[in-house]
PDB file of C-alpha atoms in Angstrom:
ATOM      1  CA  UNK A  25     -17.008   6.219   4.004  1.00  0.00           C
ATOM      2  CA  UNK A  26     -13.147   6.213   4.734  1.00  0.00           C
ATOM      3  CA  UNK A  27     -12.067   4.201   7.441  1.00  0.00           C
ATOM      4  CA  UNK A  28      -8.731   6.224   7.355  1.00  0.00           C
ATOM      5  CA  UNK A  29      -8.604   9.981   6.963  1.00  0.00           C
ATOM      6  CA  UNK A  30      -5.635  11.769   6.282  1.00  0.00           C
ATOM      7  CA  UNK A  31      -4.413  15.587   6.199  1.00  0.00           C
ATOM      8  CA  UNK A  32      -3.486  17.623   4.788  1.00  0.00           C
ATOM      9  CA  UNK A  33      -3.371  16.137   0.979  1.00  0.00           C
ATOM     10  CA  UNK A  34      -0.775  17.854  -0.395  1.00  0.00           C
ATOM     11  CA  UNK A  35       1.856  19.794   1.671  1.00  0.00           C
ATOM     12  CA  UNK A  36       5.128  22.084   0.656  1.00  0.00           C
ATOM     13  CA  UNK A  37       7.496  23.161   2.905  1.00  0.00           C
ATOM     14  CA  UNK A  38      10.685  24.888   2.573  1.00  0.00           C
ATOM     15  CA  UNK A  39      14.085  22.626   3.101  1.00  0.00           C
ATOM     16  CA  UNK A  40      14.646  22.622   6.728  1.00  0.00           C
ATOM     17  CA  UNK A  41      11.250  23.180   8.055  1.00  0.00           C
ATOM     18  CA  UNK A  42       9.577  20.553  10.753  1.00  0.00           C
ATOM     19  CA  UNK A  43       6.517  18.824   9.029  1.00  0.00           C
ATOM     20  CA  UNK A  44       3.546  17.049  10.514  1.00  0.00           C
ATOM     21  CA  UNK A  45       0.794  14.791   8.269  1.00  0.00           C
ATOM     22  CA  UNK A  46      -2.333  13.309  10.457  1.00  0.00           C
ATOM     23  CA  UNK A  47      -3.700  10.165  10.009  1.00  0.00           C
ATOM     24  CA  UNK A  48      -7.507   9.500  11.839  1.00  0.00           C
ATOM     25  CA  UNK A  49      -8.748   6.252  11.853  1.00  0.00           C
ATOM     26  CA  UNK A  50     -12.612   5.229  12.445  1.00  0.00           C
ATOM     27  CA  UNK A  51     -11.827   1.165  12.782  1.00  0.00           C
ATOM     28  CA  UNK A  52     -10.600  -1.324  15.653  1.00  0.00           C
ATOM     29  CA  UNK A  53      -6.802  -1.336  14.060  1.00  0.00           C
ATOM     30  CA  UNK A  54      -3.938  -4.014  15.642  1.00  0.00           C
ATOM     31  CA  UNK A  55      -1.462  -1.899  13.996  1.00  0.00           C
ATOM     32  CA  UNK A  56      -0.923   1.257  12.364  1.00  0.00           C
ATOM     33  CA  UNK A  57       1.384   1.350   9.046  1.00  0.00           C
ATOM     34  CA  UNK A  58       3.288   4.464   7.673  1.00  0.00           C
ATOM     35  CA  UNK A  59       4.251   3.723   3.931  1.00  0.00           C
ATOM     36  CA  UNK A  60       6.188   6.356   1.692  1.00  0.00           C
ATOM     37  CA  UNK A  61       5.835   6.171  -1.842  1.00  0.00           C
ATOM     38  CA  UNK A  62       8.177   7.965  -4.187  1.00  0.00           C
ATOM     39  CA  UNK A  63       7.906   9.323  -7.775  1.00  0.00           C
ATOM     40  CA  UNK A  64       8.534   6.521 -10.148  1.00  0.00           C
ATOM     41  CA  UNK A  65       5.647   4.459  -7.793  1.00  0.00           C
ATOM     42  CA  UNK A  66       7.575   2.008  -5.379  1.00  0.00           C
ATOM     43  CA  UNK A  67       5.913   1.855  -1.713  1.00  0.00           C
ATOM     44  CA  UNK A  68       8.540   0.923   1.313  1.00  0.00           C
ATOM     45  CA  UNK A  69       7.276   0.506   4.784  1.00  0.00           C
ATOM     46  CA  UNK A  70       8.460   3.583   7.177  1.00  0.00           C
ATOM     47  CA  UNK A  71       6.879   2.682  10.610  1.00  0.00           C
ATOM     48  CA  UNK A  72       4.457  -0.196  12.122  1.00  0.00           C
ATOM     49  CA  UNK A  73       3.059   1.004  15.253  1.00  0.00           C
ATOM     50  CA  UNK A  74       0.595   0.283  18.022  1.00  0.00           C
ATOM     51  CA  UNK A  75       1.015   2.109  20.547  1.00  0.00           C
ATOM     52  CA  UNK A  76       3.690   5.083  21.513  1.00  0.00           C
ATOM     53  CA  UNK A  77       6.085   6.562  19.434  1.00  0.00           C
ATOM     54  CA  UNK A  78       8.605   4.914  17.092  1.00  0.00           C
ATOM     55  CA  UNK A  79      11.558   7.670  15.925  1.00  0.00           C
ATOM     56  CA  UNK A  80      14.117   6.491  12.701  1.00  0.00           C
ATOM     57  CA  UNK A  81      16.438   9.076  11.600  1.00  0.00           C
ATOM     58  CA  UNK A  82      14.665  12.198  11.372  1.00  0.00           C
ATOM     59  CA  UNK A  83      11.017  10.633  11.110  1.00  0.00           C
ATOM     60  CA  UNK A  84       9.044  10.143  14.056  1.00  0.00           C
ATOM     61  CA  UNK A  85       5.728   8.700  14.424  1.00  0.00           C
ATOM     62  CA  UNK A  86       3.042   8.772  17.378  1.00  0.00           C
ATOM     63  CA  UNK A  87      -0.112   6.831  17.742  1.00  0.00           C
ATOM     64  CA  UNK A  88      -2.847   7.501  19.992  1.00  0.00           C
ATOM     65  CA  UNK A  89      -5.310   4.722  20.724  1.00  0.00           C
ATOM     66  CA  UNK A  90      -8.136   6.373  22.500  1.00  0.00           C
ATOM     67  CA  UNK A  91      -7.800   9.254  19.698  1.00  0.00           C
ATOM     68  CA  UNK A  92      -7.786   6.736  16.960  1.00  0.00           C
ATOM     69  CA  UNK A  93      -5.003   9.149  15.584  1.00  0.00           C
ATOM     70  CA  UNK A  94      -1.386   9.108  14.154  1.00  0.00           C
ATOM     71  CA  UNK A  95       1.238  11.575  13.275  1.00  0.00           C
ATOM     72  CA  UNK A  96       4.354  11.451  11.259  1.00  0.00           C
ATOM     73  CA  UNK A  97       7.102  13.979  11.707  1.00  0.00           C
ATOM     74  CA  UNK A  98       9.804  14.878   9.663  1.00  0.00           C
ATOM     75  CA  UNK A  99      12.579  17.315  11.152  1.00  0.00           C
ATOM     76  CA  UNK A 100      14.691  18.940   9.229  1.00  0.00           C
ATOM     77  CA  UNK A 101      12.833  18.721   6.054  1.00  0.00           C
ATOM     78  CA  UNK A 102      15.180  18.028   3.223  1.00  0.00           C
ATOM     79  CA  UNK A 103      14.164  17.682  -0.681  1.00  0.00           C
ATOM     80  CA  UNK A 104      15.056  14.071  -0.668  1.00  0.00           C
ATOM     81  CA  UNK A 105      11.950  13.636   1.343  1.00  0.00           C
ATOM     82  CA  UNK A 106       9.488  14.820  -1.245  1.00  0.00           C
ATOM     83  CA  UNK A 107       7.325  11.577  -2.149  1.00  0.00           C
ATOM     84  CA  UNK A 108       3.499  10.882  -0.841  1.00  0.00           C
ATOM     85  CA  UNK A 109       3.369   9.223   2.722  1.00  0.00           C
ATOM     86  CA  UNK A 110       0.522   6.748   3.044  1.00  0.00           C
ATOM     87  CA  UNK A 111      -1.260   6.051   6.721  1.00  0.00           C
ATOM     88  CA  UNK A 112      -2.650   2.621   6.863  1.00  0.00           C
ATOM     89  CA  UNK A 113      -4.177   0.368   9.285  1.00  0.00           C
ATOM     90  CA  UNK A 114      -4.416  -3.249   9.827  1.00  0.00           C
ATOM     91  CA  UNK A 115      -7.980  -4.155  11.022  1.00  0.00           C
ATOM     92  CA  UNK A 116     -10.291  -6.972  11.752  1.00  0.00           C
ATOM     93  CA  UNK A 117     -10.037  -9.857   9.090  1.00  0.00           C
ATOM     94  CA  UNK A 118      -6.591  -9.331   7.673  1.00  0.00           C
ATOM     95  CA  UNK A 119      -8.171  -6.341   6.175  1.00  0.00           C
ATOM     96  CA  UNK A 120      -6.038  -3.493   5.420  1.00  0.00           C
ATOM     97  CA  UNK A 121      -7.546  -0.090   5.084  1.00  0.00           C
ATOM     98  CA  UNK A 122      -4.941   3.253   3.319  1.00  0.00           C
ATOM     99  CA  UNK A 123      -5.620   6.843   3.401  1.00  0.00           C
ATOM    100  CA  UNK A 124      -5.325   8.519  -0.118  1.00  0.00           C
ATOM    101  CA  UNK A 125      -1.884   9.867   0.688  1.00  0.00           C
ATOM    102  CA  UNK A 126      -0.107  13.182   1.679  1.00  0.00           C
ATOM    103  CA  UNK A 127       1.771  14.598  -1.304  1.00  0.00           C
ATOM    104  CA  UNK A 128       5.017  16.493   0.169  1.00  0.00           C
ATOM    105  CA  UNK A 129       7.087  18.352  -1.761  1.00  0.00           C
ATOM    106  CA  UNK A 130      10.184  20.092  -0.142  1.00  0.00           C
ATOM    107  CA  UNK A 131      11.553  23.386  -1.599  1.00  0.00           C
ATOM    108  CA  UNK A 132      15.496  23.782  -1.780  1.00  0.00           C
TER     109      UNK A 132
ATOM    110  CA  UNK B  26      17.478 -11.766  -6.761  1.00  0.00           C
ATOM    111  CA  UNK B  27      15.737 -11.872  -3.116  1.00  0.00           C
ATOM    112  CA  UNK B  28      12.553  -9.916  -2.710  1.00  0.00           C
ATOM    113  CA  UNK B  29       9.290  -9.567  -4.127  1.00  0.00           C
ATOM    114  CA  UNK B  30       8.748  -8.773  -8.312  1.00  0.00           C
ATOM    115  CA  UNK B  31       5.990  -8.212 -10.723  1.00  0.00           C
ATOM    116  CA  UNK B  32       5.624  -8.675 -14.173  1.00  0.00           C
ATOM    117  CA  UNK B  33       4.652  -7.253 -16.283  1.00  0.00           C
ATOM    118  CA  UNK B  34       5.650  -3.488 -15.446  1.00  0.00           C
ATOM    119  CA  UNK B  35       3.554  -1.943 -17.989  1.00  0.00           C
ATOM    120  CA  UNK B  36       0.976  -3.656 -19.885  1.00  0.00           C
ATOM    121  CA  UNK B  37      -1.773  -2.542 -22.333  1.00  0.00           C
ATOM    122  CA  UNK B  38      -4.461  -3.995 -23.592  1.00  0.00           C
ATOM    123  CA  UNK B  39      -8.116  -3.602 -24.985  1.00  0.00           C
ATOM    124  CA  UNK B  40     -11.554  -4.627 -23.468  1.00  0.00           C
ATOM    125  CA  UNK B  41     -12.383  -7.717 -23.336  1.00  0.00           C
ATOM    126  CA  UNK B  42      -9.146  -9.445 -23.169  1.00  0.00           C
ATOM    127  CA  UNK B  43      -7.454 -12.228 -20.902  1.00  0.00           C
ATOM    128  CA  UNK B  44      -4.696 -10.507 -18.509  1.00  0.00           C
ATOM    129  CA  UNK B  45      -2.543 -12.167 -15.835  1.00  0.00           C
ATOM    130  CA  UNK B  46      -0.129  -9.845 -13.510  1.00  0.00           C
ATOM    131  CA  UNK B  47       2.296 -11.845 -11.574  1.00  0.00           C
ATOM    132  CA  UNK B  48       3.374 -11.426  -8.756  1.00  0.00           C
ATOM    133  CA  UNK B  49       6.384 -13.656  -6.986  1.00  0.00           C
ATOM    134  CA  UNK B  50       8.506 -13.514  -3.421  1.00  0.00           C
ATOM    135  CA  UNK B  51      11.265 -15.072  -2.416  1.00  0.00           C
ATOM    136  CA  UNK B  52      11.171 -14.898   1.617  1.00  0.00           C
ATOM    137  CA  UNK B  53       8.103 -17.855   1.745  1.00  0.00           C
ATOM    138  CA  UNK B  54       6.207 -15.211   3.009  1.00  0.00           C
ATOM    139  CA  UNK B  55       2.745 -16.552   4.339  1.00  0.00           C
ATOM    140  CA  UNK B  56       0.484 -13.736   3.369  1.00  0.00           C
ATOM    141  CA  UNK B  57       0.198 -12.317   0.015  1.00  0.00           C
ATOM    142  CA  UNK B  58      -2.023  -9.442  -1.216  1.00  0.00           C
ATOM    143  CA  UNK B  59      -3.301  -7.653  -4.454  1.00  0.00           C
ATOM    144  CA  UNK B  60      -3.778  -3.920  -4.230  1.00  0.00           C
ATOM    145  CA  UNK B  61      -5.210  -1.309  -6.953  1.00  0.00           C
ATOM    146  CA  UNK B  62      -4.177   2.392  -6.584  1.00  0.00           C
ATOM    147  CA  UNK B  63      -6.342   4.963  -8.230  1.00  0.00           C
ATOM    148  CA  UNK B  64      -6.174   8.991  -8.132  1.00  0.00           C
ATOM    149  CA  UNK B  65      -8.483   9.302  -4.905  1.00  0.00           C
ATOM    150  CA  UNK B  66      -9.160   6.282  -3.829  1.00  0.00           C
ATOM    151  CA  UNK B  67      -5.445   5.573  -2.054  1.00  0.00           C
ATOM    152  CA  UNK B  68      -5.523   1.977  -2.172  1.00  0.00           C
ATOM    153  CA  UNK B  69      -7.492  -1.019  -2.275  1.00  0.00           C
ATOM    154  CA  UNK B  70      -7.369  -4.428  -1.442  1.00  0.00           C
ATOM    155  CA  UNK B  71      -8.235  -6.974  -4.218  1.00  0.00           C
ATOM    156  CA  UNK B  72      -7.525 -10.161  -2.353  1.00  0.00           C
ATOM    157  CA  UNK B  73      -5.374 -11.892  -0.338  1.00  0.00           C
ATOM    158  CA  UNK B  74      -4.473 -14.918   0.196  1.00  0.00           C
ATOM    159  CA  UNK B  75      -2.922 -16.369   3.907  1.00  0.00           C
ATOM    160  CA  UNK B  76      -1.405 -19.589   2.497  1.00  0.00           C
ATOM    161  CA  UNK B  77      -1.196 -21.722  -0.432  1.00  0.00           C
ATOM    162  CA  UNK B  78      -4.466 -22.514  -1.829  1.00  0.00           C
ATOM    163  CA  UNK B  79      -6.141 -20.604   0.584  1.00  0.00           C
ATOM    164  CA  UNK B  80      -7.425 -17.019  -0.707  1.00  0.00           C
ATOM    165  CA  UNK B  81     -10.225 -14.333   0.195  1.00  0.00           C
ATOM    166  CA  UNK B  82     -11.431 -11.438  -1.451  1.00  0.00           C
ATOM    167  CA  UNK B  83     -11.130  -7.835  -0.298  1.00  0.00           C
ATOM    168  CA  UNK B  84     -12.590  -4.426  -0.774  1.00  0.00           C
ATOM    169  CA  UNK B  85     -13.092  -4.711  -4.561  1.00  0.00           C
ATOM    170  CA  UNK B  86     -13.026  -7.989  -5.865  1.00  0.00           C
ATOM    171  CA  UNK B  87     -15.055  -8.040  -9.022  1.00  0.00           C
ATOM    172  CA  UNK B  88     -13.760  -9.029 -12.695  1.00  0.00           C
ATOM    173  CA  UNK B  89     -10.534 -10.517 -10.737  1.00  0.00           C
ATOM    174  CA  UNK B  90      -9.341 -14.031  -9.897  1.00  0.00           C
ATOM    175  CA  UNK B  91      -6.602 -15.342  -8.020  1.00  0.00           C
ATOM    176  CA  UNK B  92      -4.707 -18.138  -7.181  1.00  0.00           C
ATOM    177  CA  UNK B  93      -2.168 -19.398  -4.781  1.00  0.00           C
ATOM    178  CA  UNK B  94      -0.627 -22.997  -5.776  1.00  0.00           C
ATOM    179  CA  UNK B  95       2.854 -22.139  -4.342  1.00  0.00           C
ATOM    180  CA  UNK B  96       3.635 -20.132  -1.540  1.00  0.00           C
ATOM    181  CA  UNK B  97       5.995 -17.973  -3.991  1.00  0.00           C
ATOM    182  CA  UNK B  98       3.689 -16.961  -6.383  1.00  0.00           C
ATOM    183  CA  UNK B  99       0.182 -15.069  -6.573  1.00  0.00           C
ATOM    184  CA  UNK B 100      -1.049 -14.130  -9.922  1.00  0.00           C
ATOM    185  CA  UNK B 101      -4.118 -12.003 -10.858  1.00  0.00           C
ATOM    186  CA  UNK B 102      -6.045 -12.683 -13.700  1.00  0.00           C
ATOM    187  CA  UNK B 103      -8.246  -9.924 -15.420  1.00  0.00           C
ATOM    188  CA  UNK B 104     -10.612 -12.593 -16.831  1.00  0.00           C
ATOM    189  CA  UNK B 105     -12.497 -10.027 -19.452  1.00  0.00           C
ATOM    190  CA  UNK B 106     -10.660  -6.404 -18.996  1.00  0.00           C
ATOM    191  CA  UNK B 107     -12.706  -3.134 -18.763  1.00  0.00           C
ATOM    192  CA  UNK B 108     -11.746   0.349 -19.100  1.00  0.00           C
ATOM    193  CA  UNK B 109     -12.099   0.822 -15.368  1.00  0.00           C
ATOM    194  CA  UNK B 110      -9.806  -1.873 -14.290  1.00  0.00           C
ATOM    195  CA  UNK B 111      -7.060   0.510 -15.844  1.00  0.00           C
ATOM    196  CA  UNK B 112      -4.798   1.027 -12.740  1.00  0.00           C
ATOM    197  CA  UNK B 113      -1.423   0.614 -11.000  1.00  0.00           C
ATOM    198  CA  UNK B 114      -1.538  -2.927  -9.239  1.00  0.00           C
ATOM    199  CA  UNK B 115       0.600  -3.751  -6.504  1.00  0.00           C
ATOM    200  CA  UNK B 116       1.510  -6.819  -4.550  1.00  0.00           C
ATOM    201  CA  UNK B 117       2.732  -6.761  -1.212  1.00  0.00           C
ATOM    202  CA  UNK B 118       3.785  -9.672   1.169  1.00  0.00           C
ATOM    203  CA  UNK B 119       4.038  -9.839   4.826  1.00  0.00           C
ATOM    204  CA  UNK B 120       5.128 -13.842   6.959  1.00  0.00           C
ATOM    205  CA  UNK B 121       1.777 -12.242   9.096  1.00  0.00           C
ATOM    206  CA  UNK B 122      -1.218 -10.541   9.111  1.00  0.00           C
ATOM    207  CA  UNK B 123      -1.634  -7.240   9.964  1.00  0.00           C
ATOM    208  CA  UNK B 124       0.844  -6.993  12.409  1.00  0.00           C
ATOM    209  CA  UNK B 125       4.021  -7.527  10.865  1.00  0.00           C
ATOM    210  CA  UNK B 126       4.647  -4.765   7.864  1.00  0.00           C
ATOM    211  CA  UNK B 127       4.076  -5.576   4.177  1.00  0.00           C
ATOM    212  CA  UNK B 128       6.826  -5.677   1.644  1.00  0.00           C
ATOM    213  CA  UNK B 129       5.369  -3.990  -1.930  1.00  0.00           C
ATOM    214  CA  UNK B 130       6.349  -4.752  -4.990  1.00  0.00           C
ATOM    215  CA  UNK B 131       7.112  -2.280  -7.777  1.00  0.00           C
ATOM    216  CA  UNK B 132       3.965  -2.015  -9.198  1.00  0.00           C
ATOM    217  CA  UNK B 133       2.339  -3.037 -12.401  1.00  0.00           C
ATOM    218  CA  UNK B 134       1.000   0.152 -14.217  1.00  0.00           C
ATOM    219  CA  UNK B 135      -2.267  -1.547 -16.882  1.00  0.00           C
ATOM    220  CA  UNK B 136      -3.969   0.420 -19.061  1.00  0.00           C
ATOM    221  CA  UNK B 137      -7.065  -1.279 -20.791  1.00  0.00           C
ATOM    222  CA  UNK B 138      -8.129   0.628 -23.849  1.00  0.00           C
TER     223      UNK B 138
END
């Protein structure tokens, strides 16, 4: 059983295009993560959210409590953004719980 | 150099054998955690540890120890390796729980042959 869901897995878009990845979650969460993780392997932190929308750059990222659902957008798609985004949520016990990733790939 | 680090980057080594991945911070960060990433899986907490000297175990604990004697440091010790324990570890930080955003390190790719 997954306690976070993601879609779709892999995703390519052509540069330019607007891109949305879902995240469902099936646990009590105090926070919601977004997490990118480019080739090469590091992880950095995109958004921490728990309730509403946070927007940085051209990311933007919604939460829905009652839903138990996330999305991350990406405007203006660019190649640069081509990496694997990661939804993860912090839940009861210090426990974290991570989808399996999005793979994006953006076409110059 | 500020930050979090792990050493060693890449490590192999055979069953059966002793391995320790460190893991070190410098922002005396409360909370530190050991992650495994596998192909499907996404990934998965090893332990964690909210203090010095204070650690719990996470999702998949088994065949690993830890240890937290100073709030800067937080290795994992493979006590006998196996074949499945080959994986990319990662250690992330956070000065809270879950609801302050954790820091990653680079990773720590180990292949046990």
């Amino acid at each position: 059983k997954n306690e976070v869901e993601q879609s779709p897995q892999n995703l390519t878009a052509q540069e330019g295009e607007f891109i949305t990845i879902n995240c469902s979650y099936s646990v009590g969460i105090s926070a919601l993560h977004w997490l990118q993780q480019h080739p090469g392997g590091g992880i950095v932190s995109l958004f921490m959210l728990s309730s509403g929308k946070k927007k940085h750059g051209r990311l933007i990222a919604t939460i829905n409590i009652q839903e138990k659902h996330s999305s991350l957008h990406i405007t203006a798609s660019h190649p640069r953004d081509s990496a694997v985004y990661i939804c993860a949520v912090s839940g009861p016990g210090n426990q974290f719980y991570f989808g399996t990733g999005t793979s994006l790939t953006v076409i110059p | 150099d500020a930050g979090i680090t792990q050493s060693p980057r890449y490590k192999i080594t055979e069953t059966g054998r002793q391995v320790t991945l460190m893991c070190h911070q410098t922002w005396s960060h409360s909370y530190m955690f050991w992650y495994r990433q596998d192909l499907g899986h996404g990934l998965r907490l090893i332990y964690y540890s909210a203090a010095a000297d204070i650690t719990d175990k996470g999702e998949v604990p088994d065949g690993y120890v830890v240890s937290r004697s100073k709030t800067e440091n937080f290795p994992l010790t493979l006590e006998s390796a196996t074949r499945s324990q080959t994986s990319v570890y990662f250690c992330a930080s956070s000065d809270t729980s879950g609801i302050r955003e954790q820091f990653f390190g680079p990773g720590t790719r180990l292949t046990v042959l």
